[in-house]
PDB file of C-alpha atoms and ligand atoms in Angstrom:
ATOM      1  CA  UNK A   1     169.097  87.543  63.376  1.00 52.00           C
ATOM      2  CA  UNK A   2     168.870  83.552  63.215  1.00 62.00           C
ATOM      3  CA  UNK A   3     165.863  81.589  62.551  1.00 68.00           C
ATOM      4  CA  UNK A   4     166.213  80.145  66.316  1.00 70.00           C
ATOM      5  CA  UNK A   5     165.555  83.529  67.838  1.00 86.00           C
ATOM      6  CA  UNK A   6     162.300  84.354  66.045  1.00 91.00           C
ATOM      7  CA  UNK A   7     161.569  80.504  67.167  1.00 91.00           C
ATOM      8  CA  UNK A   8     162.068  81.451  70.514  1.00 91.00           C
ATOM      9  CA  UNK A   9     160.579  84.978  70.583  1.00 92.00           C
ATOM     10  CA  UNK A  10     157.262  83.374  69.088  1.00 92.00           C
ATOM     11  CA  UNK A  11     157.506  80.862  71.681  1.00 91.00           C
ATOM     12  CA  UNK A  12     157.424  83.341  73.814  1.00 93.00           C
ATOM     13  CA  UNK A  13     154.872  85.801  72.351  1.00 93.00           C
ATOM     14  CA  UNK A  14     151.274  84.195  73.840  1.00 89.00           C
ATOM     15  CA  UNK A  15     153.372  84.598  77.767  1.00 91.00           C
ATOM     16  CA  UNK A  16     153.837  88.046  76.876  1.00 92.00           C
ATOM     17  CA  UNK A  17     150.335  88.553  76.007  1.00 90.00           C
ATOM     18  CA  UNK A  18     149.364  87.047  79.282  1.00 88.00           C
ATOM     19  CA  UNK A  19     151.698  88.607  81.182  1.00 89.00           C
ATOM     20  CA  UNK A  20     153.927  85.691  82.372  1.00 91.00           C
ATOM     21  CA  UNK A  21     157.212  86.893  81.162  1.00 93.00           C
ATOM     22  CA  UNK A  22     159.827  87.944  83.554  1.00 94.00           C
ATOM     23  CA  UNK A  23     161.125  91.336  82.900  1.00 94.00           C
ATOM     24  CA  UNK A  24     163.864  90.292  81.372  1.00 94.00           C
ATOM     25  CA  UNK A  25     162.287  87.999  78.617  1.00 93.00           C
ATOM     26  CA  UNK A  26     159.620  90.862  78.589  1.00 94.00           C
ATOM     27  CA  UNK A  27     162.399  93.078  77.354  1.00 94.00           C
ATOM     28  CA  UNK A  28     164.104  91.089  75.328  1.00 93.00           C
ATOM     29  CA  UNK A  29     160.434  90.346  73.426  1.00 94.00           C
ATOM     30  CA  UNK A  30     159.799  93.866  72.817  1.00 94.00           C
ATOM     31  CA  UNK A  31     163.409  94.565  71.365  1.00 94.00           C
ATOM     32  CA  UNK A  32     162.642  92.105  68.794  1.00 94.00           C
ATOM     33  CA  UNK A  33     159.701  93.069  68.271  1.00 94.00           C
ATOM     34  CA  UNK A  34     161.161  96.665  67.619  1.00 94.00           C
ATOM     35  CA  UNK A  35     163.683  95.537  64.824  1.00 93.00           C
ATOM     36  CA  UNK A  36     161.202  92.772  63.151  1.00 94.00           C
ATOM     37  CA  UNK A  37     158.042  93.157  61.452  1.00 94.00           C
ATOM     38  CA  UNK A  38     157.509  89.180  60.593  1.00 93.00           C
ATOM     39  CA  UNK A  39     157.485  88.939  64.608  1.00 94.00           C
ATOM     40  CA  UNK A  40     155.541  91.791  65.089  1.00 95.00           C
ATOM     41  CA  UNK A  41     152.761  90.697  63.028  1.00 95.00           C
ATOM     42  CA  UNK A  42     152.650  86.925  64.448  1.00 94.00           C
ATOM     43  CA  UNK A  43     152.557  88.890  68.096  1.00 95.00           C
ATOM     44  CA  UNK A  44     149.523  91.076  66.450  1.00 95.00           C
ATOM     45  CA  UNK A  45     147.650  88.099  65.084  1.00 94.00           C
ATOM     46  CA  UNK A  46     147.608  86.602  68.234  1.00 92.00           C
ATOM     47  CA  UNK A  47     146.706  89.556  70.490  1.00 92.00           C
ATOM     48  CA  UNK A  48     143.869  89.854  68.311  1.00 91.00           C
ATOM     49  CA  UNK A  49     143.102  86.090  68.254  1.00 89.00           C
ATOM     50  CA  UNK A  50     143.541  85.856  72.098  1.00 87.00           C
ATOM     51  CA  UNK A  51     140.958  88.973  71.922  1.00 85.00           C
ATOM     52  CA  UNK A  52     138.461  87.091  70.054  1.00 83.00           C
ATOM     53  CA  UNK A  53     138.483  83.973  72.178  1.00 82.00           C
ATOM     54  CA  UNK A  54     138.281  86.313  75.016  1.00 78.00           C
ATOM     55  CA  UNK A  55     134.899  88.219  73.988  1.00 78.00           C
ATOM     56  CA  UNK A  56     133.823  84.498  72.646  1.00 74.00           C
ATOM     57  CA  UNK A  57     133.854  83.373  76.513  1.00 68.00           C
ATOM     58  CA  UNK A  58     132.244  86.614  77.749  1.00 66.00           C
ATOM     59  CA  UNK A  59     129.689  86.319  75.218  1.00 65.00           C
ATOM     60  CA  UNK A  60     128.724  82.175  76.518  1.00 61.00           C
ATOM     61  CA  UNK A  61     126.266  82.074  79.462  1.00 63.00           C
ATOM     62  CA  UNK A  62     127.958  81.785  82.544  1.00 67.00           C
ATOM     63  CA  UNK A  63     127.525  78.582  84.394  1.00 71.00           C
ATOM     64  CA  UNK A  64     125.635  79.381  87.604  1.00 73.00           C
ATOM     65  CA  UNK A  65     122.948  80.276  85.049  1.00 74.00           C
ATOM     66  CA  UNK A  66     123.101  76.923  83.121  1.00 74.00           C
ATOM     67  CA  UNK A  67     122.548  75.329  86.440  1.00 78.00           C
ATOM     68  CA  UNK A  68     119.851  77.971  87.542  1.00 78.00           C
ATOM     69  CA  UNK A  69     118.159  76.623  83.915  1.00 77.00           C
ATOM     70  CA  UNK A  70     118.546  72.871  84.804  1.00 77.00           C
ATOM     71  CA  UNK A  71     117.537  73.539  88.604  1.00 77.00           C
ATOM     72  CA  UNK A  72     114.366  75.795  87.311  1.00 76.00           C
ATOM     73  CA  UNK A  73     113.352  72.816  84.915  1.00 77.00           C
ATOM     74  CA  UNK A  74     113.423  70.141  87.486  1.00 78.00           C
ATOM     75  CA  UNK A  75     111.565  72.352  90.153  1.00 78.00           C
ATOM     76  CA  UNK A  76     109.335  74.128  88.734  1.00 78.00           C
ATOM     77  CA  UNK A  77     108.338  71.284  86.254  1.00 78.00           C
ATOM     78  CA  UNK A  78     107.070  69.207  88.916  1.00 80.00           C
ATOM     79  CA  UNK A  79     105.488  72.396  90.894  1.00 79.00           C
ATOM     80  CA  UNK A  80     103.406  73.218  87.879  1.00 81.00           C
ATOM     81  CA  UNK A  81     102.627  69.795  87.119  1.00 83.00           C
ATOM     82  CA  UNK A  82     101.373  69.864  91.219  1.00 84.00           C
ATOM     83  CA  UNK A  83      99.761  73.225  90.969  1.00 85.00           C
ATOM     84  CA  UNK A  84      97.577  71.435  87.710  1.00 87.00           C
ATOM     85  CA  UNK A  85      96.927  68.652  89.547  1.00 88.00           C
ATOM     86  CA  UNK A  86      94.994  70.128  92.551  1.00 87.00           C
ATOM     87  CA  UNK A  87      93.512  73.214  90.420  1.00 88.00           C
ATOM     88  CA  UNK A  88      92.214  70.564  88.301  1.00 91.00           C
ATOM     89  CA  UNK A  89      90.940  67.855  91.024  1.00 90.00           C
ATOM     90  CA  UNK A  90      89.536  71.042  92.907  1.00 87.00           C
ATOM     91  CA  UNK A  91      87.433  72.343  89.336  1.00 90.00           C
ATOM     92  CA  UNK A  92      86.338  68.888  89.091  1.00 91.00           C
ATOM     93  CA  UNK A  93      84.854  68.701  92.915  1.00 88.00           C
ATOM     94  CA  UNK A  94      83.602  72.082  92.024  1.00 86.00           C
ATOM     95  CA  UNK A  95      81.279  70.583  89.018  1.00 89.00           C
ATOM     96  CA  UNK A  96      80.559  67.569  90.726  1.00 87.00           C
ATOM     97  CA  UNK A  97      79.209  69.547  94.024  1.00 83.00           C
ATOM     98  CA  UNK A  98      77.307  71.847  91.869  1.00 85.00           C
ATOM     99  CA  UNK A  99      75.651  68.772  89.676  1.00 87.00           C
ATOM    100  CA  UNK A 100      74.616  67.140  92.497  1.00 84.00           C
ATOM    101  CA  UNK A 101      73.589  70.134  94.234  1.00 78.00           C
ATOM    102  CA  UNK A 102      71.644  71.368  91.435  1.00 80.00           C
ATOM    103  CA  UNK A 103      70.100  67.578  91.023  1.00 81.00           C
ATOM    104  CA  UNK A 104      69.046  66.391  94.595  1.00 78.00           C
ATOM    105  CA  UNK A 105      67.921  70.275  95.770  1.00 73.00           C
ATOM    106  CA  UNK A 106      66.299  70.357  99.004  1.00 74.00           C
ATOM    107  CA  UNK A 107      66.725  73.152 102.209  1.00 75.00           C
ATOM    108  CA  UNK A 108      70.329  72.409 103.175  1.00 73.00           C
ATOM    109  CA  UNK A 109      70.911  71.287 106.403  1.00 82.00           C
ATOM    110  CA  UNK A 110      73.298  72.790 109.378  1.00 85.00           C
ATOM    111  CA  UNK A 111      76.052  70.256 108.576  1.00 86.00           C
ATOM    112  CA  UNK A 112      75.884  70.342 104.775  1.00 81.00           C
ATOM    113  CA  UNK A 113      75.897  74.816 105.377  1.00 85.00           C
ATOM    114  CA  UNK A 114      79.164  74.683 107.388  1.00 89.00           C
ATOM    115  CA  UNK A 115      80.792  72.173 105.019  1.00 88.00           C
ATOM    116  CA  UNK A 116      80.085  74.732 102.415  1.00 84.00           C
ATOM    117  CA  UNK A 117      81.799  77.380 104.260  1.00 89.00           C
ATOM    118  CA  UNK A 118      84.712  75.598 104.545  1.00 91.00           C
ATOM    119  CA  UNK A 119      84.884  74.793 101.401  1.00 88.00           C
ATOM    120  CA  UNK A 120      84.360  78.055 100.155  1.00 89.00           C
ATOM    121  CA  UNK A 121      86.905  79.339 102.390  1.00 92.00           C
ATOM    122  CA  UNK A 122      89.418  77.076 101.635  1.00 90.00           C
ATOM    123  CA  UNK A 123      89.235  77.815  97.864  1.00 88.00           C
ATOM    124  CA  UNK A 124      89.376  81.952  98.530  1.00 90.00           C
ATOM    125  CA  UNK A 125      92.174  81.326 100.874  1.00 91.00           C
ATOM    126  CA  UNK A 126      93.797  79.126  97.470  1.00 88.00           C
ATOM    127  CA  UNK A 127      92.916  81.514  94.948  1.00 89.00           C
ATOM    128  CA  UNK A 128      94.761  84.076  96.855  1.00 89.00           C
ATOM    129  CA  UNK A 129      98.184  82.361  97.438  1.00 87.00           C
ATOM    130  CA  UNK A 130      97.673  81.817  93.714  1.00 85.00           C
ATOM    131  CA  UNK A 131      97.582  85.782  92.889  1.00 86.00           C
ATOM    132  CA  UNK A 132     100.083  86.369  95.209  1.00 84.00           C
ATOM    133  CA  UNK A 133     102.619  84.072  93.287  1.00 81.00           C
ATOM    134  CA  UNK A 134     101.533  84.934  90.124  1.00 81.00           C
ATOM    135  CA  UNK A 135     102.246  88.655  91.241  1.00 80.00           C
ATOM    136  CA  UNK A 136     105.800  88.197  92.085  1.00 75.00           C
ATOM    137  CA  UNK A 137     106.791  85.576  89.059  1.00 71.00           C
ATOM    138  CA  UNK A 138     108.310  88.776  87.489  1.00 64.00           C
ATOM    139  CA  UNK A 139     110.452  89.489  90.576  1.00 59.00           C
ATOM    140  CA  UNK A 140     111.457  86.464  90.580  1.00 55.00           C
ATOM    141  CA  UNK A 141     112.607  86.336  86.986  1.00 53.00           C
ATOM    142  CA  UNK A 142     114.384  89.706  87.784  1.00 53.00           C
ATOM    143  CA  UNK A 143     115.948  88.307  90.688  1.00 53.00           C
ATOM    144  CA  UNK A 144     117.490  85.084  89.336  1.00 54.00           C
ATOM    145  CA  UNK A 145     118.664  86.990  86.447  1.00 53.00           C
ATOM    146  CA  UNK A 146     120.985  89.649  89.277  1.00 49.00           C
ATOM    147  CA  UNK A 147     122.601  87.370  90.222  1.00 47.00           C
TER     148      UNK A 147
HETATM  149 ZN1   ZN B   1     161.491  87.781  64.482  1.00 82.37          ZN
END
């Protein structure tokens, strides 16, 4: 056997492993393969190279969740910031009502009774769509991760 035909059959070798090789060449690969051990072992290195790369890639997140990452970060950022913003603003009405409530006490009148129902209303009616998110963050998380 020449130097040119191992040359070629190396050439060759990473097509084989990825199944590119007509039958022919196919053939013609494994012959050589058959009669040379030099060959043989390049064709083994690289089978188990290929291998490697190949668990390297499976191992790497895939991309859809890099982006669900980046798109989690940019939404939910801002939403939390949001959610801060009016929990906070709303605890800080909350004081104020009760200081001045507590300062300037007298009978309170019809007006000042149905404001207060409101009020109170509207923060049960908050303080439940809050539970009910925090309830299904871990469905979420178990969702995004499915996919
Ligand atoms: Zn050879």
């Amino acid at each position: 056997m020449t130097a040119e035909r191992h040359e070629e059959i190396r050439r060759m070798l990473s097509a084989c492993l990825d199944g590119e090789l007509t039958q022919g060449e196919e053939q013609r690969v494994r012959v050589h393969l058959e009669g040379c051990a030099e060959c043989r072992q390049a064709y083994e290195e690289l089978a188990r190279l290929q291998q490697m790369t190949r668990s390297l890639h499976f191992a790497s997140p895939p991309e859809d969740r890099m982006k669900e990452l980046e798109k989690s970060l940019m939404v939910q950022a801002p939403r939390r910031l949001g959610w801060l913003f009016v929990l906070g603003g709303l605890a800080a009405w909350l004081i104020y009502a009760a200081v001045t409530y507590v300062r300037h006490w007298r009978p309170p009148s019809a007006e000042e009774l149905i404001a207060s129902a409101v009020g109170i209303g509207f923060v049960m009616l908050l303080a439940s769509v809050i539970a009910e998110r925090v309830r299904q963050l871990p469905h979420d998380r178990y969702r995004r991760i499915e996919k």
